[in-house]
Short mmCIF file of C-alpha atoms in Angstrom, two decimals:
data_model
loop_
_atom_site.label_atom_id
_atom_site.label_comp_id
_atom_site.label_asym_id
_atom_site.label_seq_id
_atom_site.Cartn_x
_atom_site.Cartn_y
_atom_site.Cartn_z
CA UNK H 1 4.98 5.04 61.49
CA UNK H 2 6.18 2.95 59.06
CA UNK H 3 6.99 4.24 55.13
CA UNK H 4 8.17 1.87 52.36
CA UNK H 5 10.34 3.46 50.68
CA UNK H 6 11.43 2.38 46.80
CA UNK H 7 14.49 3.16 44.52
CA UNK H 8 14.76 2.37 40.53
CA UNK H 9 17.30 2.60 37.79
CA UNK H 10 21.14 4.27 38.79
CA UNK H 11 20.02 5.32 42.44
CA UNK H 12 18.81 2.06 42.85
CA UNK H 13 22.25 0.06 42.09
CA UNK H 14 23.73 3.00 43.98
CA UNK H 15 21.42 2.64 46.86
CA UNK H 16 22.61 -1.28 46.54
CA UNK H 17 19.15 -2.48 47.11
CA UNK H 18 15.61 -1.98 45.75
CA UNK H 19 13.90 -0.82 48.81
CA UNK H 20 13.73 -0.37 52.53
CA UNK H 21 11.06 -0.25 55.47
CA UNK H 22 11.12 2.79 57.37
CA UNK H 23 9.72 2.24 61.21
CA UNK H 24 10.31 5.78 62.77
CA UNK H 25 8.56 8.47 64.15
CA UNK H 26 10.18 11.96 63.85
CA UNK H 27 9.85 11.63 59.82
CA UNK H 28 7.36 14.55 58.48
CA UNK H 29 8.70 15.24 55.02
CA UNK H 30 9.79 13.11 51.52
CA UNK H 31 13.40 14.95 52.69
CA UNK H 32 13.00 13.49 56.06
CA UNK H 33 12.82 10.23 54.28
CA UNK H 34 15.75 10.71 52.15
CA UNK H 35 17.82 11.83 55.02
CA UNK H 36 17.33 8.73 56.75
CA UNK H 37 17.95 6.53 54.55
CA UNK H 38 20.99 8.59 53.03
CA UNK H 39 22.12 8.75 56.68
CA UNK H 40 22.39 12.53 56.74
CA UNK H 41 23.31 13.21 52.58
CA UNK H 42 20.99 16.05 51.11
CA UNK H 43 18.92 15.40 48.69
CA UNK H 44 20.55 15.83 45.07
CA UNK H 45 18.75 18.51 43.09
CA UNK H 46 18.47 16.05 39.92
CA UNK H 47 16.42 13.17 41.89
CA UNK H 48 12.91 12.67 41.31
CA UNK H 49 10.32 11.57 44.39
CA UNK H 50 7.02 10.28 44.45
CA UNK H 51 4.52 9.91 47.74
CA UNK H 52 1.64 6.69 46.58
CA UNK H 53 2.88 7.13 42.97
CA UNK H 54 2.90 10.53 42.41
CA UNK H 55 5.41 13.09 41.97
CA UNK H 56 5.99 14.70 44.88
CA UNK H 57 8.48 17.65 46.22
CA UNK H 58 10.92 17.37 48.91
CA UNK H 59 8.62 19.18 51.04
CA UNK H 60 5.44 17.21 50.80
CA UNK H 61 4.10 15.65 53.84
CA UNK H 62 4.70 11.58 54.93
CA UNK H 63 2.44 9.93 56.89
CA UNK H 64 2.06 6.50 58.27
CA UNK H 65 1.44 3.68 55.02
CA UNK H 66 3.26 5.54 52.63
CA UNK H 67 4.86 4.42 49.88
CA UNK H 68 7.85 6.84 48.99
CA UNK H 69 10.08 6.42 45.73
CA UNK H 70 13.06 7.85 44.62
CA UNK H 71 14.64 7.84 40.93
CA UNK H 72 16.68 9.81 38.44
CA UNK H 73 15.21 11.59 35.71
CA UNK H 74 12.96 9.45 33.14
CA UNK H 75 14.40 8.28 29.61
CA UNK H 76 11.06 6.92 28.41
CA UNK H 77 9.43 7.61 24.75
CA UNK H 78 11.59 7.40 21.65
CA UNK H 79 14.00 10.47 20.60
CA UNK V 1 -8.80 5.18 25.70
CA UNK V 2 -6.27 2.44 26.02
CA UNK V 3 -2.65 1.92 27.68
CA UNK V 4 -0.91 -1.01 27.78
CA UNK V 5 2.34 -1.64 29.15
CA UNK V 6 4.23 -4.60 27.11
CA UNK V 7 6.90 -6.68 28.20
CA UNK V 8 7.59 -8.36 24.42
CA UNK V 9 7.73 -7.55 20.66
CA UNK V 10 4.84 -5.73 19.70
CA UNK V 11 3.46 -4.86 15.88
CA UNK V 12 2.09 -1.12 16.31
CA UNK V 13 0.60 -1.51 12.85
CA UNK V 14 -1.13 -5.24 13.74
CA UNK V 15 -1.98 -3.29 17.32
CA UNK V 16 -3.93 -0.50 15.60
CA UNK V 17 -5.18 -2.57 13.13
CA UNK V 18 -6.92 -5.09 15.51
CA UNK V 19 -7.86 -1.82 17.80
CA UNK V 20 -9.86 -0.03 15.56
CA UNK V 21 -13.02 -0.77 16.03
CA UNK V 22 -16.28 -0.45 14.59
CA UNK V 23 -18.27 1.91 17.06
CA UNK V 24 -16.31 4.82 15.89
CA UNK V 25 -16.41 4.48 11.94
CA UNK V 26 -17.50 7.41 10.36
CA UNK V 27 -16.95 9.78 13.32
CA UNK V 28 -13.28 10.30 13.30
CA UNK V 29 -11.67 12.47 10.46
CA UNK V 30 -8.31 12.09 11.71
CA UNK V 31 -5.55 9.39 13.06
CA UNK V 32 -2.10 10.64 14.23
CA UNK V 33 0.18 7.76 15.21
CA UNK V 34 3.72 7.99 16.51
CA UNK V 35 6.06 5.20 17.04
CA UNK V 36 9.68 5.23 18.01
CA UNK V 37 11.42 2.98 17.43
CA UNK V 38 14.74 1.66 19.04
CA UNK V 39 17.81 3.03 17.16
CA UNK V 40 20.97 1.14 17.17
CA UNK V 41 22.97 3.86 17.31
CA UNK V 42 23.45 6.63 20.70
CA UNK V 43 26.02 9.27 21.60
CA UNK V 44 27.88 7.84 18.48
CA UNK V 45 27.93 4.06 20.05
CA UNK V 46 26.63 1.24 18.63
CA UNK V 47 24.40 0.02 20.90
CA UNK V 48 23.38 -3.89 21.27
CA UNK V 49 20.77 -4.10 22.85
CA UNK V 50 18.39 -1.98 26.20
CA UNK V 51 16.75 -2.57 28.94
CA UNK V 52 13.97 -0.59 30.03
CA UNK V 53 12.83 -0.95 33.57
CA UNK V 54 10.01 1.06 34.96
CA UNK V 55 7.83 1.90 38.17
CA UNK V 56 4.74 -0.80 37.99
CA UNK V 57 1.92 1.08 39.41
CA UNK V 58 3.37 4.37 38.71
CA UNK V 59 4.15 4.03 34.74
CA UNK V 60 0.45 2.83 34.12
CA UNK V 61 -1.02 5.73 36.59
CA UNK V 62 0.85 8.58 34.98
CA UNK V 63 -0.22 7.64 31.13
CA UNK V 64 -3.71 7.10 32.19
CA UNK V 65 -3.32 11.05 33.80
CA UNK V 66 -1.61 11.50 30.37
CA UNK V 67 -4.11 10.88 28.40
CA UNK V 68 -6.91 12.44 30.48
CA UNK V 69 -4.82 15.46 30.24
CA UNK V 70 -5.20 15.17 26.09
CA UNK V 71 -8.88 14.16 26.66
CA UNK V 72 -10.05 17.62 28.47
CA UNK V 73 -7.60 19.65 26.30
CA UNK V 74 -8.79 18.29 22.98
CA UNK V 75 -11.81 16.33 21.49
CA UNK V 76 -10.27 13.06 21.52
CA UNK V 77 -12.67 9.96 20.20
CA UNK V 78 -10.20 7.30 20.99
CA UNK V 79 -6.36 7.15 21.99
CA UNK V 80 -4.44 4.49 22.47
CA UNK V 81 -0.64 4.03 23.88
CA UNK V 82 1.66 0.91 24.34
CA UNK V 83 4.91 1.46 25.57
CA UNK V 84 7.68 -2.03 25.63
CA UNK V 85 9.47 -2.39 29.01
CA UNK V 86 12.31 -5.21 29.55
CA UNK V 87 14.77 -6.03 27.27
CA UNK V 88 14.45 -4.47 23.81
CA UNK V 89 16.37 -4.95 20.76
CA UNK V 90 17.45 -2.37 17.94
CA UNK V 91 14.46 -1.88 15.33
CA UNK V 92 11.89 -2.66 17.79
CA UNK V 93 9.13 -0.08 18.34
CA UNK V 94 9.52 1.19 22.24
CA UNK V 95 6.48 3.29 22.31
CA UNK V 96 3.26 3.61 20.13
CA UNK V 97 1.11 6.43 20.33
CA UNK V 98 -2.31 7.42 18.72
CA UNK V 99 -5.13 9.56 18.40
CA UNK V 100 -8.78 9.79 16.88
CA UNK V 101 -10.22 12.95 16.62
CA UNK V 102 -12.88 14.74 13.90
CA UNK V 103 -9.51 17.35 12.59
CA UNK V 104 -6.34 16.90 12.07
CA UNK V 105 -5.35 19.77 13.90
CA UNK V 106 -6.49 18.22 17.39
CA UNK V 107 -5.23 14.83 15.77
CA UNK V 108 -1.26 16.19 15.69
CA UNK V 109 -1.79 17.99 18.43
CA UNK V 110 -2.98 15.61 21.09
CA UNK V 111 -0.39 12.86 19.71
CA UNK V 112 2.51 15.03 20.33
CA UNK V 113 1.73 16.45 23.51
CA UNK V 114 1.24 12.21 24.89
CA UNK V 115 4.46 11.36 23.68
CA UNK V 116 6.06 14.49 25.12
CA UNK V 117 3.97 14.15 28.65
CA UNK V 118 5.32 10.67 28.06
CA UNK V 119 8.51 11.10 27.89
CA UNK V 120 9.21 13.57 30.57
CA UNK V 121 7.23 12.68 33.27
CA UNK V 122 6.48 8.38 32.62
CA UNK V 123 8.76 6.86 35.38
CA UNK V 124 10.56 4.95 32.63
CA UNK V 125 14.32 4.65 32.54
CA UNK V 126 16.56 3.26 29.89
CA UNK V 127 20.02 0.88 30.49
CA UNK V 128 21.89 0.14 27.52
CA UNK V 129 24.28 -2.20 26.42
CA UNK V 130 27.09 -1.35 24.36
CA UNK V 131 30.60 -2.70 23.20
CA UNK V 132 32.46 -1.77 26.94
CA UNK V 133 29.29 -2.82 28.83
CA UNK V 134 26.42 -1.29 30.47
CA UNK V 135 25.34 2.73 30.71
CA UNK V 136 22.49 4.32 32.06
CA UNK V 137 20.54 6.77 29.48
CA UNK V 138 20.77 9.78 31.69
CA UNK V 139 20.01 12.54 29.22
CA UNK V 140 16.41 13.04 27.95
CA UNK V 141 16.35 15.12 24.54
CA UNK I 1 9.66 7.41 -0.98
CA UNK I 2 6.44 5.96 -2.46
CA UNK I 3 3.69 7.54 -3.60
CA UNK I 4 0.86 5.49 -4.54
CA UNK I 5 -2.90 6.42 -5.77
CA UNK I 6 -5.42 3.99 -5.01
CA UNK I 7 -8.68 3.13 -7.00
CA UNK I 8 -10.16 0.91 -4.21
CA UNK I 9 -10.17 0.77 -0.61
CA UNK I 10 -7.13 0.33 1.54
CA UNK I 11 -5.98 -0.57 4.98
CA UNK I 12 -3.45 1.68 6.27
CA UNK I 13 -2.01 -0.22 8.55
CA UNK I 14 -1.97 -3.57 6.92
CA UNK I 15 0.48 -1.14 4.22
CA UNK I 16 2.28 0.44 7.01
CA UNK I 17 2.74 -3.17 8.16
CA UNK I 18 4.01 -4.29 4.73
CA UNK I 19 6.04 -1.28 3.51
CA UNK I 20 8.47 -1.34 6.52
CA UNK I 21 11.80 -2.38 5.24
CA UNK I 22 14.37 -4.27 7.02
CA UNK I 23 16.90 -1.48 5.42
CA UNK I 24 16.55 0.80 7.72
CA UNK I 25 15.37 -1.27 11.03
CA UNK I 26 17.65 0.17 13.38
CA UNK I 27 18.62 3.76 11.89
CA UNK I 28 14.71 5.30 12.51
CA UNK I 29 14.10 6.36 15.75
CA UNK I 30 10.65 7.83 14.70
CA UNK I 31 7.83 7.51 12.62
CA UNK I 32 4.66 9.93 12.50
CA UNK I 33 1.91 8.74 10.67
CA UNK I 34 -1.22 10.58 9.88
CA UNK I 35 -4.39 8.96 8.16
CA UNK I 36 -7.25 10.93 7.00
CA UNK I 37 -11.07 9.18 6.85
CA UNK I 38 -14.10 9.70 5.47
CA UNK I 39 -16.69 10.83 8.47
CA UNK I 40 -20.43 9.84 7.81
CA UNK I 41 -21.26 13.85 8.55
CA UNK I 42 -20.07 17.27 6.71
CA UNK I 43 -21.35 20.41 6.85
CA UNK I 44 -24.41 19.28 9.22
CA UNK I 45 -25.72 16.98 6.56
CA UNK I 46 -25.23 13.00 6.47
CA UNK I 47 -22.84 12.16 3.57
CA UNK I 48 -23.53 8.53 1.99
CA UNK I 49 -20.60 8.54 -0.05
CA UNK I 50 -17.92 10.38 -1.48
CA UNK I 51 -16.29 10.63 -5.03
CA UNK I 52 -12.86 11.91 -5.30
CA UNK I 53 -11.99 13.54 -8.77
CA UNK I 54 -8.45 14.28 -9.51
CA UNK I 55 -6.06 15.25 -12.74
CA UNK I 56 -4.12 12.20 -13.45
CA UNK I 57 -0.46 12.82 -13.75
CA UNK I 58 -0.24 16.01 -12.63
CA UNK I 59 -1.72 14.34 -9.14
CA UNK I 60 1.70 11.96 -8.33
CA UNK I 61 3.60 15.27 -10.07
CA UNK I 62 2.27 17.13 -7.26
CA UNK I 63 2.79 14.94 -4.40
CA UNK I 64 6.13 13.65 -5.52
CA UNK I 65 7.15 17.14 -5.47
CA UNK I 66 5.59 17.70 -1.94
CA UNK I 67 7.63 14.61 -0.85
CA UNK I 68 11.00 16.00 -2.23
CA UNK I 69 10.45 19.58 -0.57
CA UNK I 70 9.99 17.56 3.06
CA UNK I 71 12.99 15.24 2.28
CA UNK I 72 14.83 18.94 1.74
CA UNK I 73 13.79 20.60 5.05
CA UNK I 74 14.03 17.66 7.00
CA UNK I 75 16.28 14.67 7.43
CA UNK I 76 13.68 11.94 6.21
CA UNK I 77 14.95 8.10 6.08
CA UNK I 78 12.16 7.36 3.84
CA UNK I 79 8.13 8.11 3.62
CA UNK I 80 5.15 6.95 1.81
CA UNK I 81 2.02 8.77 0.87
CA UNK I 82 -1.49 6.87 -0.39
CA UNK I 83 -4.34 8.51 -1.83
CA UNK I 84 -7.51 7.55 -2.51
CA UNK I 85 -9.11 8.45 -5.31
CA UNK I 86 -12.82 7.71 -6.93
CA UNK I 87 -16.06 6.48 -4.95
CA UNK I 88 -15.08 6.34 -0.95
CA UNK I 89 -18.00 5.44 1.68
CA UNK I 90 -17.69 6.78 5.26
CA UNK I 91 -14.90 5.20 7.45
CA UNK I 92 -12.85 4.69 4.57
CA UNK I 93 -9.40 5.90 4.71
CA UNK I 94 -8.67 8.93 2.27
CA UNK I 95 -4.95 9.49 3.48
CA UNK I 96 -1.91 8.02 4.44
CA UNK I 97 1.01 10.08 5.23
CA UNK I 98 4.17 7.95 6.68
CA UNK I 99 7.67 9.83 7.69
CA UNK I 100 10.59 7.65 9.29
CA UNK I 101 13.20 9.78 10.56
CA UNK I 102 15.84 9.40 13.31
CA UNK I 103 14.38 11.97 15.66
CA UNK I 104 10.59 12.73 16.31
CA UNK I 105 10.93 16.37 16.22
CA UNK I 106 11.19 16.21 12.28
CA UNK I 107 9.09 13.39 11.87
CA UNK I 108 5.98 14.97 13.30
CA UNK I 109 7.30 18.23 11.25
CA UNK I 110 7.60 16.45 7.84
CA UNK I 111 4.36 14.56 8.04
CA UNK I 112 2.05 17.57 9.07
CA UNK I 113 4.26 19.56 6.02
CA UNK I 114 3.28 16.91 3.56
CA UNK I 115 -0.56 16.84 4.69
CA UNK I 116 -1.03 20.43 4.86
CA UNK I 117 0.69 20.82 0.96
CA UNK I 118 -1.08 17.94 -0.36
CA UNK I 119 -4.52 19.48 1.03
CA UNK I 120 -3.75 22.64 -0.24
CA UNK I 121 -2.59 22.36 -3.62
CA UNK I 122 -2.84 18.41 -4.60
CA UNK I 123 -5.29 18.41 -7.26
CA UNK I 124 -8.21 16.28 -5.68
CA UNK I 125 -11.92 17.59 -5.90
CA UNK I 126 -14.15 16.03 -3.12
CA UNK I 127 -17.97 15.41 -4.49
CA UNK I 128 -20.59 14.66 -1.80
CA UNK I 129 -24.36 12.12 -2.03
CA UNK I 130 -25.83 13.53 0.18
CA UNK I 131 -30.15 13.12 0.90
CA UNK I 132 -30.68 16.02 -1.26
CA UNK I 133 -28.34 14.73 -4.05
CA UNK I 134 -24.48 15.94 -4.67
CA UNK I 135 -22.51 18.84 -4.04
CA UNK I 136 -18.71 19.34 -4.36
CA UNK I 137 -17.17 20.17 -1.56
CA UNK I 138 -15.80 23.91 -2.25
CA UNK I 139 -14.13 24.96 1.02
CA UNK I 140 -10.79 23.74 2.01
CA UNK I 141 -10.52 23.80 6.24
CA UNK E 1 -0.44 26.10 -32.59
CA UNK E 2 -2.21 23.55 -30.54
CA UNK E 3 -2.89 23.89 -27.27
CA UNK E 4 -5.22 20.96 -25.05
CA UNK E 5 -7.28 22.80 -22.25
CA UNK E 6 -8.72 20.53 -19.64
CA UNK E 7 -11.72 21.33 -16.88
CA UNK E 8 -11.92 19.33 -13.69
CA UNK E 9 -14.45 19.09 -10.88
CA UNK E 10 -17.48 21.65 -10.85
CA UNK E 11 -16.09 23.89 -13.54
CA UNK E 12 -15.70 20.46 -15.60
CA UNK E 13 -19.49 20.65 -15.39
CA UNK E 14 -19.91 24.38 -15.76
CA UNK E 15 -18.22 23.58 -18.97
CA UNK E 16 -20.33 20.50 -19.94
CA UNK E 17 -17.12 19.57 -21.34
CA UNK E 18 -14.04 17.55 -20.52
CA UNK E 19 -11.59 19.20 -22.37
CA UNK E 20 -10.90 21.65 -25.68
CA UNK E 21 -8.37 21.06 -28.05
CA UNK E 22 -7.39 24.83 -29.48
CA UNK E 23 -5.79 25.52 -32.43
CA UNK E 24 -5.19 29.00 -32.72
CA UNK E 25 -2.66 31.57 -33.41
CA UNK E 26 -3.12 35.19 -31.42
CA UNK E 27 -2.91 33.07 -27.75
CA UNK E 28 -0.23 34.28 -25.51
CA UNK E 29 -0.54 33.24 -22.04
CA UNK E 30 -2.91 31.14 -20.07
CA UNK E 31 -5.68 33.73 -19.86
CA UNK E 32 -5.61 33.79 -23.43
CA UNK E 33 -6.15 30.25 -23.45
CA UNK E 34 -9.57 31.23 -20.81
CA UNK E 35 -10.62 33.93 -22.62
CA UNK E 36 -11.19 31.83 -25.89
CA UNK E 37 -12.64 28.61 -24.41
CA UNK E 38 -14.90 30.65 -22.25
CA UNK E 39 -15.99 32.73 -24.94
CA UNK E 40 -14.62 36.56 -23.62
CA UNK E 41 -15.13 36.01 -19.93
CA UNK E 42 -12.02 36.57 -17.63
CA UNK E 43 -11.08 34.53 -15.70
CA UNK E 44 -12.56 33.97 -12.38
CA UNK E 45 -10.57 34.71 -9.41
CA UNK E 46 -10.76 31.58 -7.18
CA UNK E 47 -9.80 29.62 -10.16
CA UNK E 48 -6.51 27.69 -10.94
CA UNK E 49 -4.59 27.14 -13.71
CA UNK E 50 -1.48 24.72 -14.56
CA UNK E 51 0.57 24.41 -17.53
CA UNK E 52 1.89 20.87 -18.50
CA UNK E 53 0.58 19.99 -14.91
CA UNK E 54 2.64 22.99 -13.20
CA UNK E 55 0.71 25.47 -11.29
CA UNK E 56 0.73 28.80 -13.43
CA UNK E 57 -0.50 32.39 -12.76
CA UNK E 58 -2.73 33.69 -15.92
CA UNK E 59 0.19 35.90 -17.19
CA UNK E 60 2.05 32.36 -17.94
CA UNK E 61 3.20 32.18 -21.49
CA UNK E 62 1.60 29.30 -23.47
CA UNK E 63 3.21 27.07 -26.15
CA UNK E 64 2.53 24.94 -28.82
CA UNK E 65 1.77 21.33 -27.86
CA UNK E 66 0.81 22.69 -23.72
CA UNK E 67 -1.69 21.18 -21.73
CA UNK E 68 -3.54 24.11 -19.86
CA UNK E 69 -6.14 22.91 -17.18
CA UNK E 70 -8.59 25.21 -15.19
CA UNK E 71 -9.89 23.65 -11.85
CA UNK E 72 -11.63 25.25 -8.90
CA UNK E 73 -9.98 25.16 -5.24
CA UNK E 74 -8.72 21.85 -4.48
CA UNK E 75 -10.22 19.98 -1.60
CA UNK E 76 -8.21 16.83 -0.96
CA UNK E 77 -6.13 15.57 2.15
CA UNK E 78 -8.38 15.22 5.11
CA UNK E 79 -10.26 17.47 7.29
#
């Protein structure tokens, strides 16, 4: 299956690069994704993920067409 | 109910001025507005100007679910919510939110809960540029 | 801080839009603004029009005071308050009530403060044309 | 001593007057002022009273040259 997976703001600079296109097929999970394209890190506590624009746990289901995204947390609004 | 994402300047008093419109005249009691504005101070640094980058698709998705969320909690007549994104300069409004309702009470309370919602959950993420560079706004108060 | 009473009909954004200074662009981080407006129903009955009696002097006394106690509880970079007063028709604005502050915590606090004292103990008398003829309006919600 | 006693709103019309101007000696406090301008009544609960445009409870003392107003609840602001 393939999963397009997105990155924005600090993980993205981190990351290097603004997204990636996941073809594999032993990926069930949003931490599946992470691991693969962390090659192997767990996923840090403070990161937000999204499955087709929604938040999404760790734990939620992938499936083929995705789109995944990964970010820290949100400093929108006004203080 | 409005949202509109921005990418320049934008007058939140011209904005509500032009958006009020004449259907709803005489059936809203109360308006509660909130703008915030960009400060040009943070963590005690001057700060020269931010950038504001964002998840198209996403951002405009979860105000929309935002402001739904206001709708079946409260009697809302009208809302309305532009938020900048891109490069923003200190004084300029970031974020403009308001409310029509019959009572005030709904009025306050629907605005705040939209800008909190906002705020916490709006894939929105602020970079700002200061005297020794660049910094990512990591904390959300 | 301005407090103004107003005779004929405003537009409270076109004065939000004007009253902005450049003094202080940069040092706000928030403004809350609530306006009240004359609905077209009260009470079950149609209202034509609306005349708002109130004691001259002791009026701007009242709300200058009401200004002061927010400015003491909360950290307020400036606000502005308009009334009307005399002959209003439905969709008309009643109320403006403006708070710039750094953080939107107090700013939301200090503008619901200064509508909820001026309501309660401003000295403004609503009288109602309605089909029957006029009533004064004798509960306070 | 002189004292100026002004009506507003529905008790303005109760009245039929705008104002009183009272010259009198044997007034004391505010519901003094009331029970000479209203003829022995006392004064009604839900009213209010202010003294030289400060709110004031009917025990208030009253001085020569005060303005004294009696209004009924105010009702401005916004719903």
């Amino acid at each position: 299956m393939t999963i397009r997976v997105r990155y924005f703001a600090s993980l993205r600079e981190k990351m290097g690069r603004i997204e990636d296109t996941l073809v594999a097929e032993d990926i069930a999970t949003v931490g599946d994704v992470w691991r693969v394209v962390s090659t192997g890190q767990p996923l840090p506590e403070q990161l937000l993920c999204a499955v087709n624009m929604e938040y999404a746990e760790a734990s939620a289901p992938v499936k083929d067409g995705d789109e995944v995204a990964f970010f820290p947390p949100v400093t929108g609004g006004a203080e | 109910m409005t949202v509109i994402l921005c990418e320049s300047e934008f007058s939140p008093y011209a904005e509500l001025d032009a958006y009020q419109q004449g259907e709803n005249a005489g059936r809203y009691g109360a308006t509660a507005v909130f703008v915030g504005t960009m400060r040009d101070l943070n963590l005690g640094d001057e700060v020269a100007q931010m950038t504001l980058e964002h998840y198209p698709g996403m951002t405009e998705r979860r105000l929309e679910q935002i402001v739904l969320e206001a709708q079946a909690r409260w009697d809302l007549l009208d809302a309305l919510v532009i938020h900048r994104v891109g490069a923003i300069k200190p004084g300029e409004a970031i974020v403009l939110v308001a409310v029509w309702t019959r009572h005030r009470g709904e009025a306050f309370a629907a605005c705040r809960y939209i800008i909190e919602e906002l705020k916490h959950t709006a894939p929105f993420w602020k970079k700002e540029t200061i005297k020794d560079g660049e910094r990512w706004v990591e904390s959300n108060t």
